[in-house]
mmCIF file of C-alpha atoms in Angstrom:
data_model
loop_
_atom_site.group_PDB
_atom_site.id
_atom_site.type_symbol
_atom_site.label_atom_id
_atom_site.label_comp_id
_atom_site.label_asym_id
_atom_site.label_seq_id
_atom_site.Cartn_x
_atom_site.Cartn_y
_atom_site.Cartn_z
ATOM 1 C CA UNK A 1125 57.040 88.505 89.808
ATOM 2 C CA UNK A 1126 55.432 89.084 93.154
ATOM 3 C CA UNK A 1127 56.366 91.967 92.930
ATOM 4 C CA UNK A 1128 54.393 93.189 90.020
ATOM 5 C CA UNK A 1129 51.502 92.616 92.249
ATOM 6 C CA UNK A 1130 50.175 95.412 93.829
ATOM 7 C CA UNK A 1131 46.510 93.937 94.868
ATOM 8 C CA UNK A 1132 45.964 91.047 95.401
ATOM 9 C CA UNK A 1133 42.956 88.944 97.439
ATOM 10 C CA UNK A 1134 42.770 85.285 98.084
ATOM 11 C CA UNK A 1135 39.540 83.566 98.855
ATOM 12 C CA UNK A 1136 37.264 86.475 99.290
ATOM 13 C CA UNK A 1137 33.920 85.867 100.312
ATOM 14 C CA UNK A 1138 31.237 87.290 102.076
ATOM 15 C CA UNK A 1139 27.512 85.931 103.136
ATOM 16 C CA UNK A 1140 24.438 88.394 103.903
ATOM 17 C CA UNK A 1141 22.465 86.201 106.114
ATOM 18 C CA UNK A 1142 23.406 83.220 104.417
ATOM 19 C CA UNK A 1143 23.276 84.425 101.000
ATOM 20 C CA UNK A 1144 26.966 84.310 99.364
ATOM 21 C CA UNK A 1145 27.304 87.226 96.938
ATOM 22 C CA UNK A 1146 31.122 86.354 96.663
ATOM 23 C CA UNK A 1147 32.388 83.333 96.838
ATOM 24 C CA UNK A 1148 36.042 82.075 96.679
ATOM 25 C CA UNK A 1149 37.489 85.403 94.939
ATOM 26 C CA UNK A 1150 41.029 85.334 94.084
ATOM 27 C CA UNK A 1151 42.405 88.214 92.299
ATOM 28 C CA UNK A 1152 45.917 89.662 91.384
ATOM 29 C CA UNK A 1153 46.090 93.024 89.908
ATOM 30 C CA UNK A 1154 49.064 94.011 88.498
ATOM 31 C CA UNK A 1155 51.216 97.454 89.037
ATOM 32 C CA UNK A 1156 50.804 100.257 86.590
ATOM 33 C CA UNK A 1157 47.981 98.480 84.693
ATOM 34 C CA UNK A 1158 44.403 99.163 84.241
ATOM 35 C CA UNK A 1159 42.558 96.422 85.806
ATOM 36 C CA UNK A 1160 38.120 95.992 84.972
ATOM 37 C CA UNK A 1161 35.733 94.195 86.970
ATOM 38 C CA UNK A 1162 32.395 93.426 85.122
ATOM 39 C CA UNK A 1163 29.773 91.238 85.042
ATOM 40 C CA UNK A 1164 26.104 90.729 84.338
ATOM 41 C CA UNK A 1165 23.576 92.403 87.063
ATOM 42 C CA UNK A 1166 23.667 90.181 90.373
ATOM 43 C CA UNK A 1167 27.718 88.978 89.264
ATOM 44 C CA UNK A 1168 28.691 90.567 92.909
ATOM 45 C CA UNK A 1169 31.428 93.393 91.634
ATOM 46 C CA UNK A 1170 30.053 95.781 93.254
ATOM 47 C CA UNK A 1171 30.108 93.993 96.589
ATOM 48 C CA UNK A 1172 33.413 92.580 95.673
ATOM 49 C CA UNK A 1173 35.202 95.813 95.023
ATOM 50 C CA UNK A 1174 33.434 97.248 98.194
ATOM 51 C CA UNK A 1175 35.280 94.216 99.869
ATOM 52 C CA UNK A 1176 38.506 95.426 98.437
ATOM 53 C CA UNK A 1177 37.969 98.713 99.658
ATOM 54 C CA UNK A 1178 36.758 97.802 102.723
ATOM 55 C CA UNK A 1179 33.484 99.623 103.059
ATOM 56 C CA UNK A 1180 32.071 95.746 103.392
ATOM 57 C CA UNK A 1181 34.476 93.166 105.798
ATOM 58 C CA UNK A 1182 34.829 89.868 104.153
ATOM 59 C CA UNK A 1183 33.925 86.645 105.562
ATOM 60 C CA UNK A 1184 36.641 84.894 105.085
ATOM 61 C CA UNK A 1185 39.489 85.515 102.590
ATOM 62 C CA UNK A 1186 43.007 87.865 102.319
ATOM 63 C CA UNK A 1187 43.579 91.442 101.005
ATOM 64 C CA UNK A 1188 47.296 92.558 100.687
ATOM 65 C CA UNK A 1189 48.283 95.623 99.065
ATOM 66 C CA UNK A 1190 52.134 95.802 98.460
ATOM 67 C CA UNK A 1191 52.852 92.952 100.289
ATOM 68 C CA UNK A 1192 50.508 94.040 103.278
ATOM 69 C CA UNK A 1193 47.703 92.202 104.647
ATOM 70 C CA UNK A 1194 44.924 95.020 105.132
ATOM 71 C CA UNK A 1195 42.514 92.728 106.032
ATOM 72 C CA UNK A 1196 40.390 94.578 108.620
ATOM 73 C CA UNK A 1197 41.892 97.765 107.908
ATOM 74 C CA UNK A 1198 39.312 100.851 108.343
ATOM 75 C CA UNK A 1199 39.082 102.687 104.657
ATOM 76 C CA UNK A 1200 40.751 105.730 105.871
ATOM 77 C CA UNK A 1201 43.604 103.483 107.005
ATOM 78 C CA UNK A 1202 43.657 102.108 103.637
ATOM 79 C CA UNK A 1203 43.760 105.240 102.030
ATOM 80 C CA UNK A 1204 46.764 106.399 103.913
ATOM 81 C CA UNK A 1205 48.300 103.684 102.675
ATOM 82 C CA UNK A 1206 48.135 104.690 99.131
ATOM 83 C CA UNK A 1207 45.052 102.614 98.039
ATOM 84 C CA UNK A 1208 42.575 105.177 97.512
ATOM 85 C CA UNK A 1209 38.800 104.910 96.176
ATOM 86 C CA UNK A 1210 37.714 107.598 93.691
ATOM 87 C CA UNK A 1211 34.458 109.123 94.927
ATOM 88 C CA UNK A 1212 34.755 108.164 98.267
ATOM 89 C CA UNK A 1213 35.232 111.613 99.642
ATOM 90 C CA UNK A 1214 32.990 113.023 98.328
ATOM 91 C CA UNK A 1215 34.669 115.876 98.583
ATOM 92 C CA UNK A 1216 33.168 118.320 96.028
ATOM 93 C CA UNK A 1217 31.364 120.991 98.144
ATOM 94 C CA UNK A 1218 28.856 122.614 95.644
ATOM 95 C CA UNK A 1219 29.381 126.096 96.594
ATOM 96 C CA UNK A 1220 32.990 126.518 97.021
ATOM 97 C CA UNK A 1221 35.155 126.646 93.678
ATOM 98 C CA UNK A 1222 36.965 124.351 91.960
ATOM 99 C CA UNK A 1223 39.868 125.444 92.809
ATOM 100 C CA UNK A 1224 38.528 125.942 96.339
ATOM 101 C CA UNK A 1225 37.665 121.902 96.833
ATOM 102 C CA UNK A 1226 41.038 120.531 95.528
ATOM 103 C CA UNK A 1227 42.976 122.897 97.826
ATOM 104 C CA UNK A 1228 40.689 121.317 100.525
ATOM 105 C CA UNK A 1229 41.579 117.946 99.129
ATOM 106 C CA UNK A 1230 45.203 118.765 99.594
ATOM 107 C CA UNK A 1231 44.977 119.387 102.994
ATOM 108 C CA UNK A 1232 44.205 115.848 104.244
ATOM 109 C CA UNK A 1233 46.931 114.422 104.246
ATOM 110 C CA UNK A 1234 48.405 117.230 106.140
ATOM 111 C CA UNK A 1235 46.141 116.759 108.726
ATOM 112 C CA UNK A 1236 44.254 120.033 108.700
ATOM 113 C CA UNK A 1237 41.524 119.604 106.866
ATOM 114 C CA UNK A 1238 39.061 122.207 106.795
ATOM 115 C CA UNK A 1239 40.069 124.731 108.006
ATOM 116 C CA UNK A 1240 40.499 127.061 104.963
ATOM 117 C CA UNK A 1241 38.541 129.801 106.847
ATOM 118 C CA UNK A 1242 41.324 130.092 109.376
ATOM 119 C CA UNK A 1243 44.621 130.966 107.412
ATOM 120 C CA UNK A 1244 44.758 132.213 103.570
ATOM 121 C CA UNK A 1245 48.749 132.314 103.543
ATOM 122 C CA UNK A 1246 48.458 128.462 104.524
ATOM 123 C CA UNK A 1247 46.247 127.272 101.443
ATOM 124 C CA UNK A 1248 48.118 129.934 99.164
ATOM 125 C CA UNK A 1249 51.059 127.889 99.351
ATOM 126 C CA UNK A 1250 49.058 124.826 98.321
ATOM 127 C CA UNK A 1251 47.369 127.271 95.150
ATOM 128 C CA UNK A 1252 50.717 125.530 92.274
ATOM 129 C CA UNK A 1253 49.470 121.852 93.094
ATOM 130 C CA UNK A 1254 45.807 122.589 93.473
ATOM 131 C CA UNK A 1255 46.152 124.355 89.834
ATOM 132 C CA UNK A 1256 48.626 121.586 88.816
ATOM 133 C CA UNK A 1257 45.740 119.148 89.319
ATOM 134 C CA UNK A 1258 42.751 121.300 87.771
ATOM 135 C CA UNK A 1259 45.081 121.646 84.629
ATOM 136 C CA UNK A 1260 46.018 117.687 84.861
ATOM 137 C CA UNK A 1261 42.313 116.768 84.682
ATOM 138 C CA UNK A 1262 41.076 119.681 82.264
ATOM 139 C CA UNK A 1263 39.123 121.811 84.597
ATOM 140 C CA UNK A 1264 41.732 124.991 84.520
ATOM 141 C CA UNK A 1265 39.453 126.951 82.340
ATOM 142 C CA UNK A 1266 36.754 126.338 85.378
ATOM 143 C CA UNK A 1267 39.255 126.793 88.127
ATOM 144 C CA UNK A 1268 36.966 129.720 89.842
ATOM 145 C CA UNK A 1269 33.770 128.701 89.063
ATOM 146 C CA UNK A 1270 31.340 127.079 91.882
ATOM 147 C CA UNK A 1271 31.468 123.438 91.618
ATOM 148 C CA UNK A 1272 27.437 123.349 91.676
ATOM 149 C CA UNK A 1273 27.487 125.308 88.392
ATOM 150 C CA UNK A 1274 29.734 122.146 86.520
ATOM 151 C CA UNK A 1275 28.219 119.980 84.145
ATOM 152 C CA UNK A 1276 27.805 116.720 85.053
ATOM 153 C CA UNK A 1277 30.986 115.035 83.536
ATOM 154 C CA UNK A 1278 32.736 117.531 84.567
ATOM 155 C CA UNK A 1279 31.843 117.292 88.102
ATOM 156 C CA UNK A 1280 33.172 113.693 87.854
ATOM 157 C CA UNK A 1281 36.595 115.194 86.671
ATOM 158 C CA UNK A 1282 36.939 117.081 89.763
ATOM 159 C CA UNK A 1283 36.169 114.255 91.854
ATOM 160 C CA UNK A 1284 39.405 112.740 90.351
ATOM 161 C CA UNK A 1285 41.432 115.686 90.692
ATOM 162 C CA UNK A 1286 40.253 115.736 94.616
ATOM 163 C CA UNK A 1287 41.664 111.894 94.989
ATOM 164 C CA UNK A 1288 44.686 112.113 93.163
ATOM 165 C CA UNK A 1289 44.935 115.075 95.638
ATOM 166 C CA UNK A 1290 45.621 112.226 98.555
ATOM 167 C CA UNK A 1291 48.957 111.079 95.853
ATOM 168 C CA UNK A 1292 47.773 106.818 95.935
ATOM 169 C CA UNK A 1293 49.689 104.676 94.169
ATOM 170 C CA UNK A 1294 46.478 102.623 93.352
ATOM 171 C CA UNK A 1295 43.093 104.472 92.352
ATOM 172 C CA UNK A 1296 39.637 101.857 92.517
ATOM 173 C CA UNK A 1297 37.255 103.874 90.327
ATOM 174 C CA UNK A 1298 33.140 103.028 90.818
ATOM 175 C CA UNK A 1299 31.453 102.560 87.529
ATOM 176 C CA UNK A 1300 33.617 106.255 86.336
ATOM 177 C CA UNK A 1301 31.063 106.346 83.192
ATOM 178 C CA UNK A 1302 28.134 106.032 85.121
ATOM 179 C CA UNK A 1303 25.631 108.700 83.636
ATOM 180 C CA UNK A 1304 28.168 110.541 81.293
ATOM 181 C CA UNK A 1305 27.222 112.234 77.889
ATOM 182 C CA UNK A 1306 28.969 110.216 75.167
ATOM 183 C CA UNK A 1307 31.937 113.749 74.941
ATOM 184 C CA UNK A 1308 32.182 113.222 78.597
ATOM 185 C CA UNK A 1309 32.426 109.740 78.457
ATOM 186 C CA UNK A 1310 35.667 110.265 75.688
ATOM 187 C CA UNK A 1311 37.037 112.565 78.384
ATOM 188 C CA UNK A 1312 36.704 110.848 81.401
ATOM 189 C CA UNK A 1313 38.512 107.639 79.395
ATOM 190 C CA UNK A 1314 41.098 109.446 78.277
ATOM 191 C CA UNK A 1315 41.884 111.093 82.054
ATOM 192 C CA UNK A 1316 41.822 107.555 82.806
ATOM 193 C CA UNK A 1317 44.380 106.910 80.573
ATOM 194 C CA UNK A 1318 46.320 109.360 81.645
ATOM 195 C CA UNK A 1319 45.889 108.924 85.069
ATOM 196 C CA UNK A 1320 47.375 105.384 85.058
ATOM 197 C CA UNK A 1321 50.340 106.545 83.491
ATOM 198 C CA UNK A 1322 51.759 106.435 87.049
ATOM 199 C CA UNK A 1323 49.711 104.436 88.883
ATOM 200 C CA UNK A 1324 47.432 101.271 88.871
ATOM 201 C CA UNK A 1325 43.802 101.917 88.079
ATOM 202 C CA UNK A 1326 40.794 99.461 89.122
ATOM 203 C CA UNK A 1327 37.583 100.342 88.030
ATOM 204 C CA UNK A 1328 34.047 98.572 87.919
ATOM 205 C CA UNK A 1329 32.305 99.714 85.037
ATOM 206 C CA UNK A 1330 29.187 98.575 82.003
ATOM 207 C CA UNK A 1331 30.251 100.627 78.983
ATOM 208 C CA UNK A 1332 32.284 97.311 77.614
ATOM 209 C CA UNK A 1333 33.242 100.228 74.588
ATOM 210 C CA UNK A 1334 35.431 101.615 77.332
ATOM 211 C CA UNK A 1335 36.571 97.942 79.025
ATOM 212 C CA UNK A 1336 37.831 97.153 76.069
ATOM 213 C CA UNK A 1337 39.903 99.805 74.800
ATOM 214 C CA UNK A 1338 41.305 100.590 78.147
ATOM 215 C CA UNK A 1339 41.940 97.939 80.318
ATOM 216 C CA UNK A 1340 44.918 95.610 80.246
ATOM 217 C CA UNK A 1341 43.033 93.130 82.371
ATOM 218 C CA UNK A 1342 39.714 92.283 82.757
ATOM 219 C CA UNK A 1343 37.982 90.479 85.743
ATOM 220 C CA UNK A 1344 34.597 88.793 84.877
ATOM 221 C CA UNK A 1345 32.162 87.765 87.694
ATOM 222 C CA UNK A 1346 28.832 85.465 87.299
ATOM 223 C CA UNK A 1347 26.721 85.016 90.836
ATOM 224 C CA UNK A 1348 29.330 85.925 93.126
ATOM 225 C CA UNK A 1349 32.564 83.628 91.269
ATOM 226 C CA UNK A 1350 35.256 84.957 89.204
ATOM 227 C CA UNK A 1351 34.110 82.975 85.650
ATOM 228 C CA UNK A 1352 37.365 84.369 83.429
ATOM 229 C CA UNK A 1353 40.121 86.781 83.296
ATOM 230 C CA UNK A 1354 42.712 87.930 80.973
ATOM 231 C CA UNK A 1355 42.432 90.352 78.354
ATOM 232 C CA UNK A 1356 39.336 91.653 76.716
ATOM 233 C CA UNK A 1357 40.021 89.922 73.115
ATOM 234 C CA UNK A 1358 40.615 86.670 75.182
ATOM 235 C CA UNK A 1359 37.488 86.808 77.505
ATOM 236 C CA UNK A 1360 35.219 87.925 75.571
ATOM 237 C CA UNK A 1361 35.117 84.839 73.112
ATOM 238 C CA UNK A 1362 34.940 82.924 76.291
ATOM 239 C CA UNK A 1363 31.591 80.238 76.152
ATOM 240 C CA UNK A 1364 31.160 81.137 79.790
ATOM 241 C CA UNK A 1365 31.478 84.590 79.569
ATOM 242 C CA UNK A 1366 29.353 85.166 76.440
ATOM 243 C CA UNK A 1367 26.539 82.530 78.259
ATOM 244 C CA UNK A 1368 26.371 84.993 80.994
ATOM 245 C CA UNK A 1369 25.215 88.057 79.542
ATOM 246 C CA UNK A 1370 23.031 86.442 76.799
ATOM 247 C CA UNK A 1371 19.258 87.806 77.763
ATOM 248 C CA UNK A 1372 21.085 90.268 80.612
ATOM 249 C CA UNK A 1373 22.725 93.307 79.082
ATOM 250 C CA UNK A 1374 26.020 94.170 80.232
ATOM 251 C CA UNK A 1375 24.591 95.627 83.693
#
């Protein structure tokens, strides 16, 4: 059974100048599923998944990731590892295409990155994958078009097409719905789903519309503790659960 862990973190906590905004966090996320964090506004999920990513050091408390402690691992060490954070590149330069930023993408973990001024014959031979992922993520249609001129949504697809660029085995995605027109919102959920066909996906995110039809676990934090888990049917009729977001939204 262990190994049908891929993530997992054991007494995570961490204090901003005395104030705990996660306390005693243990979490187990299993391989190949989709796993939610949520919680009402102040429930520490966003801190806790920046703990898991390490763009915040815990504490105290364990991370492994396939067996590994990464504990005080830098995030780019992380990443190399196969635990990658969508949206932490940032990689979507607004003027170059689309195809243009994913062929970028594809050269980090070469170890060239950037320099697609200096040889064409060297990112031609990356031009089947970089297409392979604009087509995987529905953007082939806007494969030569200037990422500043996407919509919004769309925009958000590429960022996902530039991460799976970097091949992890485990995607964290950061509230994925954030600001999406309801379309865009049906198909970013349903690149999710098809995303984690192949991989395990994390994600913190508020539309509880989307929580519940896509994730196979679900994570719920109140001031900083983990309250309940287990699927949504299940933790949603929780008395906990429900008493924390009466009065505060789903924020």
């Amino acid at each position: 059974m262990q190994n049908d862990i891929i993530l997992e973190a054991t007494g995570l906590t961490k204090e901003f100048l005395g104030f705990v905004a996660v306390k005693d966090v243990n979490l187990r996320v299993r391989r190949h599923s989709i796993h939610a964090l949520i919680g009402p506004n102040g429930a520490g999920k966003t801190t806790c998944f920046n703990l898991l990513t390490h763009f915040l050091v815990p504490t105290s408390g364990r991370i492994r990731f396939n067996g590994v402690d990464i504990t005080g691992r830098s995030p780019a060490a992380i990443a190399r590892m196969g635990l990658v954070r969508s949206f932490q590149i940032s990689a979507v330069f607004p003027h170059l295409t689309v195809r243009d930023n994913v062929r970028v993408a594809l050269q980090r973990p070469l170890r060239n990155s950037f320099q697609f001024w200096r040889s064409d014959s060297m990112l031609d031979r990356l031009n089947d994958r970089a297409l392979a992922l604009i087509e995987a993520v529905g953007l082939a249609p806007y494969a030569g078009l200037p990422a500043v001129e996407l919509p919004y949504g769309r925009k958000r697809a590429l960022e996902i097409a530039t991460t799976l660029a970097l091949e992890p085995e485990m995607l964290l995605l950061d509230e994925p719905m954030a600001g999406l027109a309801h379309e865009d919102i049906d198909r970013i959920a349903q690149l999710i789903r098809k995303v984690a066909a192949d991989r395990t996906v994390l994600m913190v995110e508020h539309n509880m519309s989307v929580v519940a039809d896509l994730s196979d676990t679900i994570t719920v934090l109140a001031r900083g503790e983990k309250l309940a888990e287990g699927p949504y049917a299940e933790v949603s009729k929780h008395p906990q659960v429900i008493e924390a977001y009466v009065g505060t939204g789903h924020g």
